[in-house]
Every structure is written in C-alpha cells, then in structure tokens.
XYZ file of C-alpha atoms in Angstrom:
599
model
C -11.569 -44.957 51.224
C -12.520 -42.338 48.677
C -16.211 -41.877 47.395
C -16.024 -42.917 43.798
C -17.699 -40.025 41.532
C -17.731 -40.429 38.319
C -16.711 -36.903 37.364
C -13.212 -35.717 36.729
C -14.247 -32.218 37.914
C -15.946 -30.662 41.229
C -18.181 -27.926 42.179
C -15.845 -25.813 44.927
C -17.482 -23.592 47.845
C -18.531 -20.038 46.441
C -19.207 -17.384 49.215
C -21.619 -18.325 52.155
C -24.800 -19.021 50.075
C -24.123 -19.381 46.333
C -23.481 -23.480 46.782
C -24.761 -23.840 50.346
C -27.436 -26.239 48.568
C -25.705 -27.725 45.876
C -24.798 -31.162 46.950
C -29.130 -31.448 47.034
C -29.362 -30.014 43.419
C -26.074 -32.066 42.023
C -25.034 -34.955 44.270
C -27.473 -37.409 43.099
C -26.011 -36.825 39.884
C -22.509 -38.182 40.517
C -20.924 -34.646 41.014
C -18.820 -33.409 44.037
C -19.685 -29.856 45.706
C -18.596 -28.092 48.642
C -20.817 -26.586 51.206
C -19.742 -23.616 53.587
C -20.532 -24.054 56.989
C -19.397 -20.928 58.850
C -22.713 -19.763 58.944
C -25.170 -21.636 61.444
C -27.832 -19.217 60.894
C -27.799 -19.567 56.920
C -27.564 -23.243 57.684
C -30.442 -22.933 59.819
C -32.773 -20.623 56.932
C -32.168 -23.438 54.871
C -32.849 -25.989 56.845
C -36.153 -24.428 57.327
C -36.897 -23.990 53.433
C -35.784 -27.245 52.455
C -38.054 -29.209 55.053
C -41.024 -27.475 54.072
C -39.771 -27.952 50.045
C -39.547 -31.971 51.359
C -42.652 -32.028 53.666
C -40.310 -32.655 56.645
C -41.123 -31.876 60.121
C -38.715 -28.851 60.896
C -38.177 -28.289 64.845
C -35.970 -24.737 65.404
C -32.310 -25.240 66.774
C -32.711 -22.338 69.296
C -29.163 -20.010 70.434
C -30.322 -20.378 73.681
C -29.227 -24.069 73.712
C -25.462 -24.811 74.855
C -24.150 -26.307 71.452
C -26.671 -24.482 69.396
C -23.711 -23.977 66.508
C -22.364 -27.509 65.992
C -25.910 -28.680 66.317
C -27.471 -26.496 63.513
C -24.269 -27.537 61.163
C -25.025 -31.108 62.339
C -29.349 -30.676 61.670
C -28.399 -29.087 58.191
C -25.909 -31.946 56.769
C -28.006 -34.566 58.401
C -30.820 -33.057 56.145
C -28.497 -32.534 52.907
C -27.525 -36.652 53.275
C -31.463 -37.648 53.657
C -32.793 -35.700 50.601
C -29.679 -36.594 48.248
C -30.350 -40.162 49.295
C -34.032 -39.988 48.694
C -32.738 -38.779 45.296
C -30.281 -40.775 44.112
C -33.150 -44.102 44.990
C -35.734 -42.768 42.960
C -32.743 -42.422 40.343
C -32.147 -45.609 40.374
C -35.331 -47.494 40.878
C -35.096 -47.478 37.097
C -37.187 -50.871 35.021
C -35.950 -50.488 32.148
C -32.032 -48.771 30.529
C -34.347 -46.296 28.737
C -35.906 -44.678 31.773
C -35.508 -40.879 31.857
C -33.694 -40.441 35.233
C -31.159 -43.094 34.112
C -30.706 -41.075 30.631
C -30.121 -37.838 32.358
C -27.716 -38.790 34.581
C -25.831 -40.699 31.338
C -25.799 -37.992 29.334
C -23.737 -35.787 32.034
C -20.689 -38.463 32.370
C -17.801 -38.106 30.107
C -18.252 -39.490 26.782
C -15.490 -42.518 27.761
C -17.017 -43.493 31.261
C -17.616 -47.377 31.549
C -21.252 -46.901 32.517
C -22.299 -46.386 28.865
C -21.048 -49.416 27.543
C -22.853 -51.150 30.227
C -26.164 -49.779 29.146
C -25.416 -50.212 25.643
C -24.938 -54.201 26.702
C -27.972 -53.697 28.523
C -30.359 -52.426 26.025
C -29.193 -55.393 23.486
C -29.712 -57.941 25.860
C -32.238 -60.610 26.288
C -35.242 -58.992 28.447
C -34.448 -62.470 30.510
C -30.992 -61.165 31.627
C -31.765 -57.784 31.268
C -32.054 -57.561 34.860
C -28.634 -58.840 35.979
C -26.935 -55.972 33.849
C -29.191 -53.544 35.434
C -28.484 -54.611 39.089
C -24.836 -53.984 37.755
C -25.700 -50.594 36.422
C -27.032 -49.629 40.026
C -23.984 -50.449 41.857
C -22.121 -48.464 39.211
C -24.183 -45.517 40.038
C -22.860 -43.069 42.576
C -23.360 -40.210 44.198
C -20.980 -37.176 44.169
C -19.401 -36.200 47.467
C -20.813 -34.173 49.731
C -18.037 -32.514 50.998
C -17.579 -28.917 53.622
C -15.477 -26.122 53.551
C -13.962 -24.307 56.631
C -12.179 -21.040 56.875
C -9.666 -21.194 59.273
C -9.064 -17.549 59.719
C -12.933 -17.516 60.682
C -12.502 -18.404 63.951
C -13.660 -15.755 66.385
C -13.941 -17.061 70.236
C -17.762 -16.934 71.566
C -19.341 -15.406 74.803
C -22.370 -17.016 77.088
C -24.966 -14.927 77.533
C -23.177 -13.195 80.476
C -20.080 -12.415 78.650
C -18.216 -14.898 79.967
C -15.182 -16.803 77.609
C -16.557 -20.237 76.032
C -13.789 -22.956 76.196
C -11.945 -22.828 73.134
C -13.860 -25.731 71.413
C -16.677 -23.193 71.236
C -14.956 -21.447 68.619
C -16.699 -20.670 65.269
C -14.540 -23.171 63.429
C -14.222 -25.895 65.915
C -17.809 -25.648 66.501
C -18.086 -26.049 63.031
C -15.901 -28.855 62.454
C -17.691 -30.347 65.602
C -20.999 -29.964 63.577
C -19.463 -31.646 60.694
C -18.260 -34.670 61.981
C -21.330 -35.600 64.428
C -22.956 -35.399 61.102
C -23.767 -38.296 58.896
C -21.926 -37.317 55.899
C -19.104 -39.762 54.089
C -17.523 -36.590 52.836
C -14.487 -34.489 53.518
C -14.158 -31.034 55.114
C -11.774 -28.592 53.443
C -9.539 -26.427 55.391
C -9.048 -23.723 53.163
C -6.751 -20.324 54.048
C -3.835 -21.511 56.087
C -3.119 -23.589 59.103
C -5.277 -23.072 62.296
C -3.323 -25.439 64.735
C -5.933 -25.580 67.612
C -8.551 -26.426 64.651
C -6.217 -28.894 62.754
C -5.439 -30.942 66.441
C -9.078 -30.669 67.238
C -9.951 -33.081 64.341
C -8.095 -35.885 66.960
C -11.025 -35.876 68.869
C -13.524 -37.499 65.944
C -12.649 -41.297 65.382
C -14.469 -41.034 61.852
C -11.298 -38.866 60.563
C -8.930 -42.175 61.627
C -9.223 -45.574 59.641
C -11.511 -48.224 61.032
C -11.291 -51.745 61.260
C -11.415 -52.061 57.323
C -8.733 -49.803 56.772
C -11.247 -47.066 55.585
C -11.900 -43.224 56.404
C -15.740 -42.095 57.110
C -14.345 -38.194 56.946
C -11.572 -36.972 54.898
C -9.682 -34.418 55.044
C -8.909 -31.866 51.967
C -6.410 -29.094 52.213
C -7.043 -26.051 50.067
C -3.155 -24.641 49.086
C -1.191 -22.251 46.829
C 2.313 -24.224 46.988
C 4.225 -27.721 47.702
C 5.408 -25.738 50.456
C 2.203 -24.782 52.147
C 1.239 -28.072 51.566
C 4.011 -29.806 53.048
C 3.778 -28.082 56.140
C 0.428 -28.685 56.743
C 0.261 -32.367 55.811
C 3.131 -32.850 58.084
C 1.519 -31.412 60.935
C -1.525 -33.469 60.525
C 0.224 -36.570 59.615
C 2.327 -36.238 63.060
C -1.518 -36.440 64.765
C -2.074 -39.323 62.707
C -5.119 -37.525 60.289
C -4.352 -38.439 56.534
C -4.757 -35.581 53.852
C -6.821 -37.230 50.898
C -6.258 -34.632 48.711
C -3.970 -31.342 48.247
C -6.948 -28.273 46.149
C -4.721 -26.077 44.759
C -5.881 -23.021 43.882
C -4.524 -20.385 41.935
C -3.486 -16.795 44.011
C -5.366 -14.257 41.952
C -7.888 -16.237 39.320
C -10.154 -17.599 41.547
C -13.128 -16.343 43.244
C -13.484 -15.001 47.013
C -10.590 -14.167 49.068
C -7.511 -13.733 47.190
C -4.293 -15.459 48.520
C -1.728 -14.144 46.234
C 1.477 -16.104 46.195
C 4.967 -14.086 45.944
C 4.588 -14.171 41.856
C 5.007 -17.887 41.732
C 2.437 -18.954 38.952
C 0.541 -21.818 38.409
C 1.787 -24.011 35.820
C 5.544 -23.788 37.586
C 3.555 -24.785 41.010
C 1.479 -27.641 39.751
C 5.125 -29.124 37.751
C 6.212 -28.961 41.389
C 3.461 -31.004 42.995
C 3.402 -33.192 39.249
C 7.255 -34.203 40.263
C 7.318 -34.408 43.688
C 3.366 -36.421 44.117
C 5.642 -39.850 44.751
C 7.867 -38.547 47.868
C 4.797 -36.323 49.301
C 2.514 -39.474 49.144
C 5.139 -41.657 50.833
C 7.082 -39.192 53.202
C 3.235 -38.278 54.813
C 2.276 -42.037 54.993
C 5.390 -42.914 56.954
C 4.650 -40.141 59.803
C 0.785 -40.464 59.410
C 0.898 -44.516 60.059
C 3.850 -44.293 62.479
C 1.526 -41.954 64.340
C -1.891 -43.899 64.146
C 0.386 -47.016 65.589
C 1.515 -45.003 68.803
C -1.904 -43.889 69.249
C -2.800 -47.835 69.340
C -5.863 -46.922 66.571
C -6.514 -49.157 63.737
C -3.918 -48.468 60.717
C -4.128 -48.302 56.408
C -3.841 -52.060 55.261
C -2.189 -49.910 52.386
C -0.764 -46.609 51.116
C -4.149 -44.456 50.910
C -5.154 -42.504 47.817
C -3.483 -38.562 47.586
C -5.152 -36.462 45.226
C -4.013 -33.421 43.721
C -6.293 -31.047 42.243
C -6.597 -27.653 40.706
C -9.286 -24.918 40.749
C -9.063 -21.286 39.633
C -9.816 -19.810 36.353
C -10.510 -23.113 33.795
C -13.127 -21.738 31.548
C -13.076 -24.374 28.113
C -12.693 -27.944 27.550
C -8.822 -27.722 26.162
C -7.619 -26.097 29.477
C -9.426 -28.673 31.596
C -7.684 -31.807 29.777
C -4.284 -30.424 29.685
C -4.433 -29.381 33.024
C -5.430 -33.085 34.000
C -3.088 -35.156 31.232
C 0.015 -32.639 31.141
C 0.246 -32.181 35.453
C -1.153 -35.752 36.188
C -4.218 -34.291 37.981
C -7.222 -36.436 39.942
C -9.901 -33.791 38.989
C -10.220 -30.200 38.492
C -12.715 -27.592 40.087
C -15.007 -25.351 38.033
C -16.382 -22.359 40.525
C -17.632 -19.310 39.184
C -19.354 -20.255 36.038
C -21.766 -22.421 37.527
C -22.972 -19.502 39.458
C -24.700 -19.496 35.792
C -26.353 -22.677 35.969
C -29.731 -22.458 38.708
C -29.480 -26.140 38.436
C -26.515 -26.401 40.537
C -25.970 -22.752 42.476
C -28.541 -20.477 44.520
C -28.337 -17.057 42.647
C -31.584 -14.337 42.951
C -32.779 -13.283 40.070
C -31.503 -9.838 40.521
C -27.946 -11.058 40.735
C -28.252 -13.184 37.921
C -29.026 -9.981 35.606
C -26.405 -7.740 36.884
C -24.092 -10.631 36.417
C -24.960 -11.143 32.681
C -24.755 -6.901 32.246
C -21.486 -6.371 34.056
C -18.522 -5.426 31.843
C -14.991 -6.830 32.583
C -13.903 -3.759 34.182
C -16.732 -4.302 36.687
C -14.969 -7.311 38.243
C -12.089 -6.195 40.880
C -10.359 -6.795 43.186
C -11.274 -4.690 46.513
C -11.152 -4.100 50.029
C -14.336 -5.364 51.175
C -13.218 -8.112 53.410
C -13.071 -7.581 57.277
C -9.787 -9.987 57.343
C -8.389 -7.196 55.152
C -7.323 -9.913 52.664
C -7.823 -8.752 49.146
C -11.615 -9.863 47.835
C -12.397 -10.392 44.044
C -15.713 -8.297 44.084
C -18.270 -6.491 41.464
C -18.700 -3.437 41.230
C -22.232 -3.254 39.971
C -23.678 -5.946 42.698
C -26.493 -4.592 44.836
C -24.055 -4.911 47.896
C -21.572 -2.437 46.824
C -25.164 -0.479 46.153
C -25.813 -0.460 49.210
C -22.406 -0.165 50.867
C -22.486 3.376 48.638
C -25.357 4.579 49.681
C -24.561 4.063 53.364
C -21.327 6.303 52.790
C -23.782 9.228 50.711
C -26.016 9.241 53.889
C -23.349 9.516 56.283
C -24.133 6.803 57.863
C -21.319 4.455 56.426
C -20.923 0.652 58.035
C -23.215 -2.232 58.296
C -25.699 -2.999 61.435
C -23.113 -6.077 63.003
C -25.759 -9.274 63.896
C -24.191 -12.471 63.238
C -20.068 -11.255 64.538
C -18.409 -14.108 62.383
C -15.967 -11.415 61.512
C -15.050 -9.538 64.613
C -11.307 -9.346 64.837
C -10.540 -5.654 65.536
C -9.595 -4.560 68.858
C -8.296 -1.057 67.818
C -11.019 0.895 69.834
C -12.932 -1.628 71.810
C -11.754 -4.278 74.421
C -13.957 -7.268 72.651
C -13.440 -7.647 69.254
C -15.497 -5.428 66.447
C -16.006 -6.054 62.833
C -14.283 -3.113 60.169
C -17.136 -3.616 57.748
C -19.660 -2.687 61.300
C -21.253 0.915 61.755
C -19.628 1.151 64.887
C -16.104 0.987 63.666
C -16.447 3.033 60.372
C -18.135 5.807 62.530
C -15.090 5.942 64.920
C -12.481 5.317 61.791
C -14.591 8.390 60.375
C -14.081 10.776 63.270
C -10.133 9.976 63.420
C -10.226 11.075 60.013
C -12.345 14.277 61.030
C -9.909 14.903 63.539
C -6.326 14.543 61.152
C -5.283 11.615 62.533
C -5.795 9.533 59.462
C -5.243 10.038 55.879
C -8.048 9.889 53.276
C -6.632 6.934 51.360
C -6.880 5.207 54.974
C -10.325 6.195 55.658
C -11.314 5.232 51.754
C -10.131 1.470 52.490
C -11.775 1.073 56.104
C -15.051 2.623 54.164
C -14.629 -0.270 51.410
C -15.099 -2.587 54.108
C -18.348 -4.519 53.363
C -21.217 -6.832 55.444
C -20.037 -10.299 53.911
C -21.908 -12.496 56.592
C -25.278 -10.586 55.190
C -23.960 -10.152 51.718
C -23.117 -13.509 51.179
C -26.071 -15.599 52.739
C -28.562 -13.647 51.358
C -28.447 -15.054 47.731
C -29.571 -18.102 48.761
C -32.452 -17.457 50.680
C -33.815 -15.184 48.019
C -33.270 -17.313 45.168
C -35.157 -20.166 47.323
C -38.328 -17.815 47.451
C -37.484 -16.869 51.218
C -36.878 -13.780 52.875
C -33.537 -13.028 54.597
C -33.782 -11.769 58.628
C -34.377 -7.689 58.621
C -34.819 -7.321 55.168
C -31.168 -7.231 54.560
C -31.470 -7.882 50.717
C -28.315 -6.462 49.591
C -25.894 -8.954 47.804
C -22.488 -9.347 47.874
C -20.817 -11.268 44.814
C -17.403 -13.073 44.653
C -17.012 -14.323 41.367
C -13.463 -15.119 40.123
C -12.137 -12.667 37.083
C -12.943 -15.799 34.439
C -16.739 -15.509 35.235
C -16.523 -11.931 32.700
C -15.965 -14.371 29.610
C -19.402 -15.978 30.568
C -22.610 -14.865 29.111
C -26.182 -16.297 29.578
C -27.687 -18.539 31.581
C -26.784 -22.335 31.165
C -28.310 -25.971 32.043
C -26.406 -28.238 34.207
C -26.243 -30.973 30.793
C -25.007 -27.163 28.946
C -22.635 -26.633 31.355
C -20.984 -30.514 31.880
C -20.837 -30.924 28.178
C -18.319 -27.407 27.867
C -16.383 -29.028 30.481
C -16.010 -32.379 28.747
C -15.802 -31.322 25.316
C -19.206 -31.984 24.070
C -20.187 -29.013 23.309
C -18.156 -25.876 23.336
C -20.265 -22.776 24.470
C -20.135 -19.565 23.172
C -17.183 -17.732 25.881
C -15.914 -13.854 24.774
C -13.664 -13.759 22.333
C -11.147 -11.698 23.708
C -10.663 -14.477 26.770
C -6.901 -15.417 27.567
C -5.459 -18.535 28.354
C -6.159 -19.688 32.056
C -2.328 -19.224 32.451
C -2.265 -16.457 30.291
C -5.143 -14.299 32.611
C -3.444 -15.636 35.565
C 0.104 -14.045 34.720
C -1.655 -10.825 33.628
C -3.507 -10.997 36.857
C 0.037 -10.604 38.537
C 1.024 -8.217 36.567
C -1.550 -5.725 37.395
C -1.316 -6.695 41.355
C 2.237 -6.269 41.371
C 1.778 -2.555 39.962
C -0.610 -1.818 42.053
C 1.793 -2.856 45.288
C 4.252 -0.677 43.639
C 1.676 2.175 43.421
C 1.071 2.021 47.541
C 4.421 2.088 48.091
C 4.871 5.173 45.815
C 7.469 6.078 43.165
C 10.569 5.216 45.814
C 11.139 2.409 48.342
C 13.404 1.458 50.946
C 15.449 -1.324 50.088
C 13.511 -3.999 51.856
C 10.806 -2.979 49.528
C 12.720 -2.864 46.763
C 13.579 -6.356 47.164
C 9.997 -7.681 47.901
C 9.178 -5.906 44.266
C 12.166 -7.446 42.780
C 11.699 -10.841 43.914
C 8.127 -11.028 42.748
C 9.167 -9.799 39.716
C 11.622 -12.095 39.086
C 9.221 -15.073 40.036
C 7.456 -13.252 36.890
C 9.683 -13.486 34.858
C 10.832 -17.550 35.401
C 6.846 -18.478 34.956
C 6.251 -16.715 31.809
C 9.863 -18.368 30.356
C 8.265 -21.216 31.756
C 5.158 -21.219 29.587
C 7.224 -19.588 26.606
C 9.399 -23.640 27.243
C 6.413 -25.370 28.017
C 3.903 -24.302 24.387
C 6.860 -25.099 22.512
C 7.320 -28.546 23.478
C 3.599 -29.653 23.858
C 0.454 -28.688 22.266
C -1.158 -26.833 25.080
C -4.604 -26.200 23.391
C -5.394 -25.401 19.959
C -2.979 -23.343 17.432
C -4.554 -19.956 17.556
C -5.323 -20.260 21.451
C -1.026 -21.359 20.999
C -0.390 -18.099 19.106
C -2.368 -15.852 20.695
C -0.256 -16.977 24.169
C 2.701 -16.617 22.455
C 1.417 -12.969 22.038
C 0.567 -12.427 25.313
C 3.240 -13.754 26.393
C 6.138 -11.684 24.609
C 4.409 -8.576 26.094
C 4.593 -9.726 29.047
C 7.720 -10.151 29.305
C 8.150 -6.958 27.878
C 6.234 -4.973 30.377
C 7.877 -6.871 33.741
C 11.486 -5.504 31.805
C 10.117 -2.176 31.679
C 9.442 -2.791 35.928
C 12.406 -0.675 37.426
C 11.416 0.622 41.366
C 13.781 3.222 42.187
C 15.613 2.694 45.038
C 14.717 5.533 47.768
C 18.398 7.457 48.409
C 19.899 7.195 52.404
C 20.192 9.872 54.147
C-alpha cells in the first residue's frame, strides 16, 4: 500500500513555490517531497518551464475552459510523474555496481540500508552472476513519493465569467483535490490546517483513495496535526466515509515554517508520548469504522490492518535530534523543511533570496501578521517582500494589486469577498482610521497584511530563469525560526549526510535543543498574548493565560523527567537543556496576570 522510500526523513511543502519542483529534483533519488497545489497558475508557469527544460510539447491550459483549475493541477503532476520516471530509468540502466548514477544515489541512503550490502555482494561477484544481483539491485531501487499538500482553509468559492456561483466542487480546494486525483501520481495528498468537511467527503468521489481488488491504495491520504485530539477527530470522520489515513504529520505549533498553528501551550515531546502510547488503539479503533464503512459501501476491503504512520516535522536541525525523535517516540520518518531551502538541489530559491537568507540575523526571523487568514505567519524581516510591502505604505499607496483571489475571505466592506493584504481593502481600512473609527495598532496589523499568492510563487519562477506575470518580483519568505542556525549554501549529499549522521555541519553555536527552542518559542508567544490584552484581564482571560501557562509548566517538568532518564543527545547539548530549562521554569513562575477588579 505504501511507496517504499528508502529514507527515514521527507522533504515537507514550503510556501507556494520553494518545493513546487522538488519531487523532479529529489524523487528519483528515493526521497519523499510535498508539492503545493493551491496555485494553478504557478502550476501552470512551471509547467511551461519544465517542458521547454525537457523538450516537451507544452499546449496552454486556458481559464476560459470550464475545469481550467483541476486540469492545470492534473497537466502539472502528470508532467512531475513523466520526468521523475524518465529519471529514475536512466538511474538505473546502470552495467556495472560502479556506475556513477548508482554511486550517487548510494551514497545518500543511511549508512545501515540493505542496498549497500547488496552492491558490496555485487561488486565481489563473478562477472557471470553479476547480473542477477544487479537485476536485484534495480527492484530495490525506488523512488521517493511524490506526494501534495492542500490547505483547507484555502478554499474560496469561484464565479463564471458572469458572476454567477460555481457548484461547490468548483471550489479552490476541491478543484484541487479534483486535479490531484485525475492525476497519475501513486502519492498522497496532505490536508494540512484543520478539517474542511465538504473537502474531506469530496475525496468519496475518487475510487483511487479506496482499496482495489489487491487490497491496495493508488492515493493516500496524510493528515497534517498538532494533537491526538485533532487527529482523532479527523481520522474518525474520514474513516466513517470509508477513506483510510496512512499517516498522522505532526507538526510542531510555533517551530515550523509558514502558518503558525499554535497549540494551547501543549509542547511537543508531551504530544508525540501521547500519539507514542496510544499508536495501537488509534490504528485499530480507525480500522474498525474505516472497513465497517468500505463493507456498507459494497467497495473492495484491506485483506489486512493497513500501515499508520506517525511522523514529526518542525524544528530538527542535527543528526542527535532526528534519531531520538525516531527511536525514543517510535516514529516512521521525520520531516526536514526549512534548511533545505539551502540546498538548490532540492528547493527553488532566487539568488537574491538565497543572500538575504545567509545575511539575516536571528532577530530578523518573526513571527507577523502578513497572512490574509489572519493566522500568525513566521516571516523575515529583511526579504524583498516585506521591501516592498514598506515601500507601498511610504508611498501611500499601501496594499497589493489582487490578481489570482486565492485569499479573498473578507466581506467587511464589499458584498463578494476581498483579500486584507489587497489595495482595495487597506485603502478603505486606511480611511476608517482617517476618520477615528479605528485605532492605530488596528490599522498597523491590517497594513502588515502581505501579497502571499505573488510572494510565494515568485521564487520559483525566478530561480528557474523565468519571469513572474507583471513583474511582480517581490518575495515573500516563510522559513521556520531553526533556519537562523543555518549558514551557507549546502549539496543535497551535504545536507542527507547532517541528517544521518555522516557528517555533522557547521550549525550556530548558540542553537537550542529542538524542544528547548520550541518551549522558548511559547514562552515569548504567550507574553506577547498577554501584552494585547494589556496589564489587566477579565477573568475569562485570565484563565486562557493561566491554562497555557500551566500546559508550560507540565512540558518543561516533562523534559526536566524525560533527560534524566534517557540520554537525549550528547552531554553538553544535556546540560545546556538542563540550563535552559531551569530558567524556564523560572520565568513562567514569574508569569502573574492581574486579575482586572469588578465593578
């Protein structure tokens, strides 16, 4: 049922553009990455570059057609699938257990993986049966998976050309899921930021998300989560239609990259000892619903218990924190995001970027406002977006020119939905401020409000050498906090040998532990919600504040328990967390909201 890479680790989805060609540059390789596919016209740039890169006849998906969306998505994959294909034969139309393209994609497995042995067999072997060990070798090669990523909030209802409602399966995400699973791809699509019901039932329509006759799944299904709970829910309600989750992605709430889904002060290691003791029951308690529903639907059922996978993603920056995570918490795989954005072997970063990247300070990464879902966005504050989003503001002419609408949600002054990052909305914010209707602080965090569908493509086509639509140049970067204990560019070998303990690159010195930067991560949010809500609160907020606190308080006794019963990483990385840790403690204590008086 599952496709069989050979890494313990994945590439996850980073912003529109920064991995939207990945799976080409990495897949062939054996590594798993994660392609966004909100945007149809990115999809459709790219499409473009990549035929001509391939010599490949490229015939323009035009809006004017009825399904143009799910089509382009559809197109794009179709395309990603050929040339990975293309790549992986040539990889393994290998003569001889020396060849180069054989080597290289050796030298990236882990140091333990069963493939080298075989080789080593091979290359001592008579040249007479030589062959039969390298027939074996190239059914031991595989690809990674090429796997999607939708955002359910991202799921703005379209118009025809007359301004007429489209039927609710013309949807951004539906459309997009539509896309996906007309597509050739053996992957899995990712639901990532909550439960979309109408997008989660709509997968009932695709027969390659239910077993077939073999008892396998074409398309999987991955749920992005923060908690058991979360995950729970969600699995339920997809078991009931009888869809199978293959694997929970849990991702921490603050140290990751893009959006930032911060969790009530419940920290990581206490959430993955959750999913690590309750894996058993989740596995079963989903099967039973999922195969009771598959039976009442009369479609072909598992001939046995499928695989559930548990991963986590969000902050891992050295080789220590990536085994623990996997040995300690009984992990399938981990994801590594926002340093590859260092690697041009595997992400799609302009040049530009890539410099203002490697000169940013760590006070330079924050977390803003910039996202139209007004959910909070890990952003830098030295990327040519924020640039440009600043020099809008100085020429009074704050907002971004609206094209592609992905993100048009508000309906505070018009009838059909508007975007807060668009011109047309900061202008009218701008005049309620003119006018005392607003505050300044409000007005500040509308004007924060930044052009991600622009932003966030653009990357890509620049660093392939094109030219994005209107000369909107301006990039937007989403890099997780870890990616400021990064410096220098890296090689994809560079890169996979950190992760697997082959080599150790050179990371900042001051870097904490991934739980360590997590928990400080949540201390500094849970300040700054204290801050908003100013120096008093009512006693709802006061509880809110307290609660999180508390949650606080249990994770970092938590990790205080857990590095003195197992060796965590290595004895100063031990004793500096013990450090950290102490003063953490010791500044949550000092947390006292004062309780606003009745009147």
């Amino acid at each position: 049922m599952m496709i069989s890479s050979p890494h313990s680790f994945h590439i996850p989805v980073m912003g529109l553009g920064y991995t939207v060609d990945t799976p080409i540059k990495v897949a062939p390789w054996g590594i798993s990455s994660v392609v966004s596919i909100m945007d149809d016209h990115l999809l459709e740039e790219m499409r473009k570059i990549y035929s001509k890169k391939s010599e490949v006849t490229f015939t323009p998906i035009s809006e004017k057609l009825p399904d143009y969306r799910a089509e382009r998505i559809k197109a794009y994959l179709n395309l990603i699938q050929d040339l990975v294909e293309s790549k992986l034969e040539k990889i393994k139309s290998f003569e001889s257990p020396e060849d180069v393209s054989l080597q290289k994609y050796l030298e990236l497995l882990p140091s333990d993986h069963p493939l080298h042995g075989l080789v080593e067999i091979a290359l001592r072997s008579d040249p007479n049966e030589q062959h039969q060990y390298l027939d074996e070798i190239r059914a031991q090669i595989q690809p990674g998976s090429i796997d999607v990523n939708i955002m359910t909030k991202v799921d703005k209802l379209n118009y025809d050309e007359n301004g007429i409602n489209l039927p609710r399966e013309y949807s951004d995400a539906l459309s997009a899921l539509r896309g996906f699973a007309n597509s050739r791809l053996a992957g899995a699509v990712i639901f990532s930021a909550g439960m979309n019901p109408a997008l989660f039932a709509y997968a009932e329509q695709f027969e390659d998300f239910f077993p077939d006759n073999t008892g396998t799944v074409k398309k999987r299904i991955i749920l992005k989560v923060s908690d058991y709970r979360s995950a729970l829910i969600q699995g339920k309600f997809l078991a009931k239609k009888g869809l199978w989750v293959s694997e929970f992605r849990i991702e921490s709430g603050l140290n990751c990259g893009g959006h930032a889904f911060a969790t009530d002060g419940f920290l990581i290691g206490p959430i993955l000892e959750e999913f690590k003791g309750n894996k058993k029951d989740l596995r079963s308690t989903l099967f039973e619903i999922c195969q009771q529903a598959i039976l009442e639907k009369g479609k072909n059922q598992f001939h046995q218990t499928p695989p559930l996978n548990i991963t986590y993603q969000g902050g891992i920056g050295t080789h220590e924190e990536d085994q623990f995570l996997r040995t300690y918490y009984q992990l399938d795989g981990t994801g590594w995001g926002s340093p590859f954005l260092l690697v041009p072997e595997a992400t799609s970063v302009d040049e530009d970027t890539l410099q203002r990247i490697i000169k940013a300070k760590k006070s330079d990464y924050f977390l803003s406002h910039a996202s139209p879902l007004g959910v909070p966005f890990n952003n830098l504050r030295t990327s040519s977006g924020e640039d440009q989003r600043k020099r809008r503001i100085e020429n009074n002419r704050p907002g971004s020119p609206c094209y592609k609408k992905f993100l048009t949600f508000s309906t505070e002054f018009t009838e059909k939905p508007i975007c807060t990052a668009s011109r047309q909305y900061q202008n009218l914010k701008t005049k309620l401020f003119q006018n005392g209707a607003i505050s300044k602080a409000d007005l500040e965090e509308t004007l924060a409000k930044d052009c991600l569908c622009e932003g966030l493509s653009a990357p890509a086509i620049l660093a392939n050498g094109g030219q994005p639509k209107r000369n909107l140049n301006a990039v937007t970067i989403c890099p997780g906090p870890n990616l400021a204990y990064f410096k220098g560019f890296f090689s994809l070998k560079e890169m996979v040998g950190h992760i697997y303990g082959k080599i150790r690159l050179q990371l900042d010195q001051d870097r904490p532990h991934v739980f360590v930067k997590e928990l400080q991560l949540y201390i500094d949010y849970l300040k700054n919600e204290w801050e908003k809500l100013g120096p008093e609160v009512n006693a709802k907020q006061a509880g809110y504040l307290e609660k999180f606190k508390t949650n606080l308080q249990k994770g970092t006794e938590y990790y205080q328990s857990l590095i003195d019963q197992f060796q965590v990483d290595t004895e100063e990385v031990i004793q500096n967390m013990k450090e950290q840790l102490y003063e953490a403690l010791s500044q949550l204590e000092k947390f006292q909201p004062a309780l606003m008086e009745s009147k």
